[in-house]
Coordinates of C-alpha atoms in Angstrom, one line a residue:
M1 CA 18.3 -1.3 7.5
K2 CA 18.5 -3.4 4.5
T3 CA 17.5 -2.1 1.0
T4 CA 14.9 -4.3 -0.7
K5 CA 15.7 -4.9 -4.4
G6 CA 12.7 -4.6 -6.8
R7 CA 10.6 -2.5 -4.4
R8 CA 9.8 1.2 -5.6
S9 CA 8.7 4.1 -3.6
L10 CA 5.4 5.9 -5.0
A11 CA 7.8 8.4 -6.9
G12 CA 9.4 5.6 -8.8
G13 CA 12.7 5.6 -6.8
R14 CA 14.0 2.8 -4.2
R15 CA 13.7 3.4 -0.6
R16 CA 14.9 1.8 2.6
C17 CA 12.7 -0.6 4.4
S18 CA 11.7 0.4 8.0
S19 CA 10.7 -1.2 11.0
L20 CA 9.4 1.9 12.7
P21 CA 5.7 2.4 13.7
Y22 CA 3.6 3.5 10.8
S23 CA 3.2 6.9 12.3
S24 CA 7.0 7.4 12.2
Q25 CA 7.3 6.2 8.8
L26 CA 5.0 9.3 7.6
R27 CA 7.2 12.1 7.1
H28 CA 6.2 15.3 8.9
V29 CA 4.2 17.6 6.3
G30 CA 2.3 20.7 7.0
L31 CA -0.8 19.6 5.1
P32 CA -4.1 21.6 5.9
P33 CA -6.9 19.7 7.6
V34 CA -9.0 17.5 5.2
P35 CA -12.0 19.2 4.4
L36 CA -15.3 17.0 5.0
Q37 CA -18.2 17.8 2.9
M38 CA -21.7 16.9 4.0
K39 CA -25.2 17.8 2.8
C40 CA -27.1 19.9 4.6
E41 CA -30.7 19.4 5.5
H42 CA -34.1 20.6 6.9
C43 CA -34.1 24.0 4.5
T44 CA -36.1 24.2 1.1
R45 CA -36.6 28.0 1.3
K46 CA -37.0 29.7 -2.0
E47 CA -34.7 32.5 -0.7
C48 CA -31.8 30.0 -0.2
S49 CA -28.5 31.9 -0.8
K50 CA -27.0 28.6 -2.3
K51 CA -29.1 29.0 -5.2
S52 CA -27.6 32.4 -6.2
K53 CA -24.0 30.8 -6.0
P54 CA -22.0 29.3 -8.5
D55 CA -20.9 25.8 -7.4
D56 CA -17.3 26.8 -7.0
Q57 CA -17.9 29.7 -4.8
E58 CA -20.1 27.7 -2.3
N59 CA -17.2 26.7 0.2
V60 CA -18.4 27.4 3.8
S61 CA -17.0 25.1 6.5
I62 CA -17.2 24.4 10.2
D63 CA -15.0 22.1 12.4
A64 CA -16.1 18.8 13.6
A65 CA -15.6 18.0 16.9
S66 CA -13.6 14.7 17.7
P67 CA -13.7 12.9 20.9
A68 CA -10.4 12.6 22.9
K69 CA -8.9 9.2 23.4
E70 CA -6.5 9.1 26.3
N71 CA -4.6 5.8 25.3
E72 CA -4.7 6.5 21.4
E73 CA -1.5 6.5 19.3
K74 CA 0.3 9.9 18.8
G75 CA 1.8 10.4 15.4
E76 CA 2.3 12.6 12.4
F77 CA -0.4 10.8 10.4
H78 CA -3.0 12.4 12.9
K79 CA -3.0 15.5 11.1
L80 CA -4.9 13.9 8.3
A81 CA -7.7 13.2 10.7
D82 CA -8.6 16.7 11.7
A83 CA -11.7 16.8 9.5
K84 CA -13.9 19.8 8.7
I85 CA -17.2 19.7 7.7
F86 CA -17.2 21.4 4.0
L87 CA -20.7 22.6 3.0
S88 CA -19.6 22.8 -1.0
D89 CA -22.4 21.6 -3.4
C90 CA -24.8 21.0 -0.6
L91 CA -28.5 20.5 -1.1
A92 CA -29.7 23.0 1.1
C93 CA -28.4 25.7 3.5
D94 CA -28.8 25.0 7.3
N95 CA -28.5 22.4 10.4
C96 CA -26.8 19.7 8.4
V97 CA -25.0 17.6 11.0
T98 CA -26.2 16.2 14.4
V99 CA -23.8 16.1 17.3
E100 CA -24.2 12.5 17.4
E101 CA -23.3 12.4 13.8
S102 CA -20.3 14.3 14.2
I103 CA -18.9 12.2 16.8
Q104 CA -19.6 9.2 14.6
L105 CA -17.8 10.6 11.6
S106 CA -14.7 11.7 13.7
Q107 CA -14.1 7.9 13.5
Q108 CA -14.5 7.7 9.5
S109 CA -10.5 9.1 9.5
A110 CA -7.1 7.9 8.7
K111 CA -6.7 8.2 12.6
N112 CA -8.9 5.3 13.1
F113 CA -7.6 3.2 10.2
F114 CA -4.1 3.8 11.5
H115 CA -5.4 2.9 15.0
V116 CA -6.2 -0.8 13.9
L117 CA -3.2 -1.3 11.8
N118 CA -1.2 -0.6 15.1
L119 CA -3.1 -2.9 17.2
N120 CA -2.6 -5.7 14.7
K121 CA 1.1 -5.0 15.2
R122 CA 0.9 -5.8 18.9
C123 CA 0.9 -9.3 20.5
D124 CA -2.5 -9.3 21.9
T125 CA -3.9 -11.4 19.0
S126 CA -7.4 -11.0 20.7
K127 CA -7.3 -7.5 19.4
H128 CA -6.3 -8.3 15.9
R129 CA -8.5 -7.8 12.8
V130 CA -8.4 -8.8 9.3
L131 CA -8.2 -5.6 7.4
V132 CA -10.2 -5.2 4.1
V133 CA -9.9 -2.5 1.8
S134 CA -12.6 -2.1 -1.0
V135 CA -11.9 0.7 -3.7
C136 CA -14.6 2.5 -5.5
P137 CA -14.1 2.2 -9.6
Q138 CA -14.3 6.3 -9.6
S139 CA -11.3 6.6 -7.4
L140 CA -9.1 4.8 -9.7
P141 CA -8.8 7.2 -12.6
Y142 CA -8.0 9.9 -9.9
F143 CA -4.8 7.8 -8.6
A144 CA -4.1 7.2 -12.5
A145 CA -3.9 10.8 -13.3
K146 CA -2.4 11.6 -10.0
F147 CA 0.8 9.4 -10.4
N148 CA 0.7 9.4 -14.1
L149 CA 0.0 5.7 -14.7
S150 CA -2.5 3.5 -16.7
V151 CA -5.4 2.6 -14.7
T152 CA -4.3 -0.8 -14.4
D153 CA -0.9 0.1 -13.0
A154 CA -2.4 2.7 -10.3
S155 CA -4.7 0.0 -9.1
R156 CA -1.7 -2.2 -8.8
R157 CA 0.5 0.6 -6.7
L158 CA -2.6 1.2 -4.7
C159 CA -3.0 -2.3 -3.6
G160 CA 0.9 -2.6 -3.2
F161 CA 1.0 0.4 -0.8
L162 CA -2.2 -0.4 1.3
K163 CA -0.7 -3.9 1.7
S164 CA 2.8 -2.3 2.8
L165 CA 0.9 -0.8 5.5
G166 CA -0.5 -4.0 6.7
V167 CA -3.8 -4.3 4.9
H168 CA -4.6 -8.0 4.3
Y169 CA -7.0 -7.8 1.2
V170 CA -7.6 -5.2 -1.3
F171 CA -10.9 -5.4 -3.7
D172 CA -12.6 -3.3 -6.1
T173 CA -16.4 -2.7 -5.9
T174 CA -16.9 -3.3 -9.6
I175 CA -19.0 -6.5 -8.6
A176 CA -21.0 -4.8 -6.1
T177 CA -21.9 -2.5 -8.6
D178 CA -23.0 -5.0 -11.0
F179 CA -25.6 -6.4 -8.2
S180 CA -26.7 -2.7 -7.8
I181 CA -27.5 -2.4 -11.4
V182 CA -29.0 -5.5 -12.0
E183 CA -31.3 -5.3 -9.2
S184 CA -32.1 -1.8 -10.4
Q185 CA -32.9 -2.9 -14.0
K186 CA -35.3 -5.8 -12.5
E187 CA -36.9 -3.2 -10.3
F188 CA -37.5 -0.7 -13.2
V189 CA -39.2 -3.5 -15.1
R190 CA -41.6 -4.5 -12.3
R191 CA -42.5 -0.8 -11.5
Y192 CA -43.3 -0.1 -15.0
H193 CA -45.8 -3.1 -15.5
Q194 CA -47.2 -1.9 -11.9
H195 CA -47.6 1.7 -12.8
S196 CA -51.0 3.3 -13.3
E197 CA -53.0 6.2 -12.4
E198 CA -54.0 4.7 -9.1
Q199 CA -50.6 3.4 -8.3
R200 CA -47.7 5.8 -9.2
E201 CA -44.8 3.5 -9.3
L202 CA -42.8 6.1 -11.8
P203 CA -40.7 7.8 -12.2
M204 CA -37.9 5.7 -10.6
L205 CA -35.1 7.8 -9.1
T206 CA -31.9 6.1 -8.3
S207 CA -30.3 5.7 -5.0
A208 CA -26.7 5.1 -5.5
C209 CA -25.7 8.8 -4.4
P210 CA -25.7 8.9 -0.4
G211 CA -25.9 12.8 -0.5
W212 CA -29.0 12.7 -2.6
V213 CA -30.6 10.0 -0.6
R214 CA -30.1 11.9 2.7
Y215 CA -31.4 14.9 1.1
A216 CA -34.6 12.9 0.1
E217 CA -35.0 11.6 3.6
R218 CA -34.3 14.4 5.7
V219 CA -35.9 17.1 3.5
L220 CA -37.9 16.1 0.7
G221 CA -39.7 13.0 2.8
R222 CA -42.9 11.3 2.2
P223 CA -43.9 12.8 -1.3
I224 CA -40.5 11.8 -2.7
I225 CA -39.3 8.7 -1.1
P226 CA -41.7 6.1 -2.7
Y227 CA -40.0 6.9 -6.1
L228 CA -36.5 6.0 -4.7
C229 CA -35.0 2.6 -6.2
T230 CA -35.0 0.1 -3.4
A231 CA -31.7 -1.6 -4.8
K232 CA -28.8 -1.0 -2.5
S233 CA -25.8 1.3 -3.5
P234 CA -22.6 -0.5 -4.5
Q235 CA -21.0 0.6 -1.1
Q236 CA -23.7 -1.1 0.7
V237 CA -23.7 -4.4 -1.3
M238 CA -19.8 -4.5 -0.8
G239 CA -20.4 -4.2 2.9
S240 CA -22.5 -7.3 2.7
L241 CA -20.1 -9.3 0.4
V242 CA -17.3 -8.6 2.8
K243 CA -18.9 -9.0 6.0
D244 CA -20.8 -11.9 5.1
Y245 CA -20.1 -13.9 2.1
F246 CA -16.0 -13.3 2.5
A247 CA -16.3 -13.5 6.3
R248 CA -17.8 -17.1 5.6
Q249 CA -15.2 -18.1 2.9
Q250 CA -12.7 -17.1 5.7
N251 CA -14.3 -18.8 8.8
L252 CA -14.1 -15.3 10.2
S253 CA -16.7 -13.5 12.4
P254 CA -17.8 -10.2 10.8
E255 CA -16.5 -8.6 14.1
K256 CA -13.0 -9.6 13.3
I257 CA -13.0 -7.9 9.9
F258 CA -12.2 -4.2 9.7
H259 CA -13.8 -2.8 6.2
V260 CA -12.6 0.3 4.8
V261 CA -14.1 2.0 1.5
V262 CA -11.9 4.3 -0.7
A263 CA -14.3 6.6 -2.3
P264 CA -14.5 9.9 -4.3
C265 CA -16.8 11.8 -1.7
Y266 CA -17.3 12.4 1.6
D267 CA -20.9 11.6 1.7
K268 CA -19.8 7.9 1.7
K269 CA -19.0 8.4 5.3
L270 CA -22.5 9.5 6.2
E271 CA -23.7 6.3 4.2
A272 CA -21.6 4.1 6.1
L273 CA -23.2 5.5 9.4
R274 CA -26.8 4.9 8.2
E275 CA -28.6 2.7 10.5
G276 CA -30.3 -0.4 8.9
L277 CA -28.7 0.4 5.1
S278 CA -25.1 -0.8 5.6
T279 CA -25.7 -3.9 7.9
T280 CA -25.5 -7.3 6.9
L281 CA -27.3 -10.6 7.4
N282 CA -25.8 -11.1 10.9
G283 CA -26.3 -7.7 11.9
A284 CA -22.7 -6.5 11.6
R285 CA -22.1 -2.8 10.0
G286 CA -20.8 -3.4 6.5
T287 CA -18.4 -0.6 6.3
D288 CA -16.2 0.6 9.3
C289 CA -14.5 3.5 8.0
V290 CA -14.7 5.5 4.6
L291 CA -11.5 7.3 3.4
T292 CA -11.7 9.6 0.4
S293 CA -9.2 9.3 -2.3
G294 CA -7.2 12.5 -1.7
E295 CA -6.9 11.2 2.0
I296 CA -5.4 8.0 0.8
A297 CA -3.3 10.1 -1.8
Q298 CA -2.0 12.4 1.2
I299 CA -0.9 9.4 3.3
M300 CA 1.0 8.0 0.2
E301 CA 2.5 11.1 -0.4
Q302 CA 3.7 11.3 3.3
S303 CA 5.2 7.7 3.4
D304 CA 8.6 6.5 3.2
L305 CA 7.2 2.8 2.7
S306 CA 8.9 0.9 0.0
V307 CA 6.1 -0.4 -2.5
K308 CA 5.9 -3.3 -4.6
D309 CA 2.9 -3.3 -7.1
I310 CA 0.2 -6.1 -6.4
A311 CA -2.7 -7.1 -8.2
V312 CA -6.0 -6.6 -6.3
D313 CA -7.5 -9.5 -4.7
T314 CA -11.0 -11.1 -5.8
L315 CA -13.8 -12.7 -3.8
F316 CA -13.0 -16.1 -5.9
G317 CA -9.7 -17.2 -4.8
D318 CA -6.9 -17.6 -7.4
V319 CA -8.2 -15.8 -10.3
K320 CA -6.1 -14.6 -13.1
E321 CA -6.0 -10.6 -12.9
V322 CA -8.1 -8.8 -15.3
A323 CA -7.9 -5.5 -16.9
V324 CA -9.6 -2.7 -15.1
Q325 CA -13.2 -2.0 -16.6
R326 CA -16.0 0.3 -15.9
H327 CA -19.7 0.6 -16.2
D328 CA -21.4 2.7 -19.1
G329 CA -21.2 5.9 -17.5
V330 CA -18.2 8.0 -17.6
S331 CA -19.0 10.1 -14.2
S332 CA -21.5 7.7 -12.5
D333 CA -21.8 4.0 -11.7
G334 CA -23.8 3.5 -15.1
H335 CA -27.2 2.9 -13.8
L336 CA -29.1 5.0 -16.5
A337 CA -27.3 3.4 -19.6
H338 CA -27.7 -0.2 -18.1
V339 CA -31.2 0.1 -17.0
F340 CA -32.2 2.0 -20.1
R341 CA -30.8 -0.8 -22.6
H342 CA -32.5 -3.7 -20.1
A343 CA -35.7 -1.9 -20.0
A344 CA -35.7 -1.5 -24.1
K345 CA -35.0 -5.1 -24.6
E346 CA -37.4 -6.7 -22.0
L347 CA -40.5 -4.4 -22.3
F348 CA -40.3 -3.5 -26.2
G349 CA -37.9 -6.1 -27.7
E350 CA -35.5 -3.5 -28.7
H351 CA -31.8 -4.0 -29.0
V352 CA -30.1 -0.6 -28.1
E353 CA -26.3 -0.7 -28.8
E354 CA -25.3 3.1 -28.5
I355 CA -27.1 5.6 -26.2
T356 CA -27.4 9.0 -27.3
Y357 CA -27.6 11.7 -24.5
R358 CA -29.0 15.0 -25.4
A359 CA -28.3 18.1 -23.1
L360 CA -31.1 20.1 -22.3
R361 CA -31.1 22.9 -19.8
N362 CA -27.6 22.8 -18.8
K363 CA -24.4 20.2 -19.1
D364 CA -25.6 18.4 -16.1
F365 CA -29.1 17.4 -17.5
H366 CA -29.3 15.0 -20.0
E367 CA -32.2 13.1 -21.9
V368 CA -32.4 9.5 -23.4
T369 CA -35.3 8.4 -25.2
L370 CA -36.4 5.2 -26.9
E371 CA -38.8 6.2 -30.0
K372 CA -40.5 3.9 -32.4
N373 CA -42.7 4.9 -35.5
G374 CA -42.9 8.4 -33.9
E375 CA -43.9 7.4 -30.5
V376 CA -41.4 7.7 -27.2
L377 CA -41.4 4.4 -25.5
L378 CA -39.1 5.1 -22.7
R379 CA -38.0 8.6 -21.4
F380 CA -34.9 8.6 -19.2
A381 CA -32.8 11.4 -17.8
A382 CA -29.9 12.2 -15.7
A383 CA -30.0 15.2 -13.1
Y384 CA -26.6 16.3 -11.6
G385 CA -26.3 19.0 -9.0
F386 CA -28.6 21.1 -6.6
H387 CA -30.0 23.3 -9.3
N388 CA -31.3 20.1 -11.5
I389 CA -32.2 18.2 -8.5
Q390 CA -34.5 20.9 -7.3
N391 CA -36.0 21.7 -10.8
M392 CA -36.8 18.1 -11.1
I393 CA -38.5 17.8 -7.6
L394 CA -40.6 20.7 -8.3
K395 CA -41.9 19.1 -11.5
L396 CA -42.3 15.8 -9.9
K397 CA -44.4 17.4 -7.0
K398 CA -46.6 19.0 -9.9
G399 CA -47.0 16.0 -11.6
K400 CA -45.2 17.4 -14.7
L401 CA -42.1 15.2 -14.9
P402 CA -42.4 13.5 -18.3
Y403 CA -39.6 10.6 -17.3
H404 CA -39.6 7.1 -16.3
F405 CA -36.5 6.9 -15.0
V406 CA -33.9 9.5 -13.4
E407 CA -30.3 9.1 -12.5
V408 CA -29.8 11.4 -9.5
L409 CA -26.4 12.6 -8.0
A410 CA -25.6 15.2 -5.8
C411 CA -22.3 16.4 -7.5
P412 CA -22.3 18.4 -10.5
R413 CA -20.3 16.6 -13.5
G414 CA -21.0 13.2 -11.5
C415 CA -19.1 10.9 -9.1
L416 CA -15.9 11.8 -10.6
N417 CA -16.1 15.3 -9.3
G418 CA -16.4 14.2 -5.6
R419 CA -14.9 16.5 -3.3
G420 CA -12.9 13.8 -1.6
Q421 CA -10.7 13.9 -4.9
A422 CA -11.3 16.7 -7.6
Q423 CA -10.7 19.9 -5.8
T424 CA -7.9 22.3 -5.5
K425 CA -6.1 23.4 -2.2
D426 CA -8.4 26.2 -1.8
G427 CA -11.6 24.3 -2.2
H428 CA -12.5 25.0 -5.9
T429 CA -13.1 22.1 -8.4
D430 CA -9.8 21.2 -10.1
R431 CA -11.1 21.4 -13.7
A432 CA -8.0 20.1 -15.4
L433 CA -7.9 17.2 -13.0
L434 CA -11.4 16.3 -13.5
Q435 CA -11.0 16.4 -17.3
Q436 CA -8.1 14.2 -17.3
M437 CA -10.1 11.7 -14.9
E438 CA -12.8 11.8 -17.7
G439 CA -10.5 11.0 -20.3
I440 CA -8.9 8.3 -18.6
C441 CA -12.3 6.7 -17.4
S442 CA -13.9 6.9 -21.0
G443 CA -11.0 4.9 -22.4
L444 CA -11.7 2.0 -20.1
P445 CA -13.7 -1.0 -21.5
V446 CA -17.6 -1.2 -20.6
R447 CA -18.6 -4.1 -18.4
P448 CA -22.3 -5.2 -19.1
P449 CA -23.2 -6.4 -15.4
E450 CA -25.8 -8.9 -16.6
H451 CA -22.8 -10.8 -18.3
S452 CA -20.8 -11.4 -15.3
A453 CA -20.4 -15.0 -14.6
H454 CA -19.4 -14.1 -11.0
V455 CA -22.5 -12.1 -10.4
Q456 CA -24.5 -15.4 -11.7
E457 CA -22.4 -17.5 -9.3
L458 CA -23.0 -15.5 -6.2
Y459 CA -26.7 -15.5 -6.9
Q460 CA -26.8 -19.1 -6.7
E461 CA -24.2 -19.9 -4.1
W462 CA -24.5 -16.7 -1.7
L463 CA -28.0 -15.7 -2.2
E464 CA -29.9 -19.0 -3.0
G465 CA -31.3 -17.7 -6.5
T466 CA -32.2 -14.8 -8.4
E467 CA -35.4 -14.4 -6.8
S468 CA -35.0 -15.8 -3.4
P469 CA -36.1 -13.9 -0.3
K470 CA -32.6 -13.6 0.5
V471 CA -32.0 -11.4 -2.5
Q472 CA -34.6 -9.0 -1.0
E473 CA -33.1 -8.8 2.5
V474 CA -29.6 -8.4 1.4
L475 CA -29.6 -6.5 -1.9
H476 CA -32.7 -3.9 -1.2
T477 CA -33.5 -1.4 1.6
S478 CA -36.2 0.9 2.6
Y479 CA -36.3 4.5 3.3
Q480 CA -38.2 6.8 5.8
S481 CA -39.0 10.4 6.1
L482 CA -37.0 11.4 9.4
E483 CA -38.2 14.1 11.3
P484 CA -36.2 17.4 11.7
C485 CA -33.3 17.0 14.1
T486 CA -33.3 19.1 17.1
D487 CA -30.0 18.9 18.2
S488 CA -28.0 19.9 15.2
L489 CA -24.8 21.7 15.4
D490 CA -25.0 25.5 15.2
I491 CA -23.9 26.5 11.7
K492 CA -23.3 30.2 10.8
W493 CA -22.9 31.3 7.3

């Protein structure tokens, strides 16, 4: 084997190239199974034991069954795929995952990812698929902290590693978040104008967090669902971009693309399974597999592959690399801040430069107001974590919630605290790592989504205009109140 000059391992030293299969290139390390967090459902009893436990103590887990495949490749990386359902930070306390879902979730694993990589190495081109990986912005601060790099360098290192495995394209999902926020802005203004005592359109509740949306559909049902924003989440929008817009650019059928999303939490795996939500115009599922930041980091740590840092790809061909940016929300996708500024300008002609968050009952419940001449014109809130969500819902049902808009996230402290990246080996929140990630994220420049030239270009080129029927079809969704499941796994606390 030859030594390739100019290539680095993840640790920074030079490594030898290898022609061995991927499973043999990963070192045998006795890592524990990756915990797979789900959101529970069907239980809103006041005596729920979850309410009396601090977040870091809610760490009950069960094994998720994986279907056996007789002809699947055997290798050490399979240790990464032995997932567990991790009931930390759940939003209820019983019957969380159906048997059918557990089987589908077993495919949301590194095992399935490497299965596609290995098929691509074989001579049967009929089974080859174009591998596309999309990385969530909240994952990049994790890799930057993990490998002691700047966010831009961490992005390049991650891209280089994925391509060394055999991935063809690596995108970031920032542009998908742009679309999600812009459509949320427009929807809020419309709801504000239509809201009345007879037709209650407000408060608008964000829908970018899959754990929260699942809870709303499975537990809260019809009284709450009408308040959910219909704009698709960034992951769902990215699925449409990859399987529709990008597929057409490359003259590929959507079935020939295998789309993987790298995300900070395990709930994104459930989001990828939700029927009707992640599909594109052509009927293909937008996301085939979700791997958490922690799962990718484990693969990187076990790998002996040589890595050359590479800039991430774009959907627009040969475009110069730009510095990594964020939306105005350190621990979220930034819906609250961007919708607030847009609403202030569109509804009241007020230009808001800096947003002041006022903490109320705890550090995960904040309020933002727009006032003029002593009158409150807009009142927004951010509610993160189980307890704040429950308090918000109780007030909403009683008609006593004073907000026009609420950004709702299932994880305390927001998306950076997703259990797929911000936890210790014993399942507790890694507070030092989380604080480091928050510091890294806050140092990134803010990206106003409505100012993106590429977003405006895609509205015209891909969606036939900003108000076309195709916009509603591609960028919006609907929700339904699901009946209680009768085939749930038997979970004992």
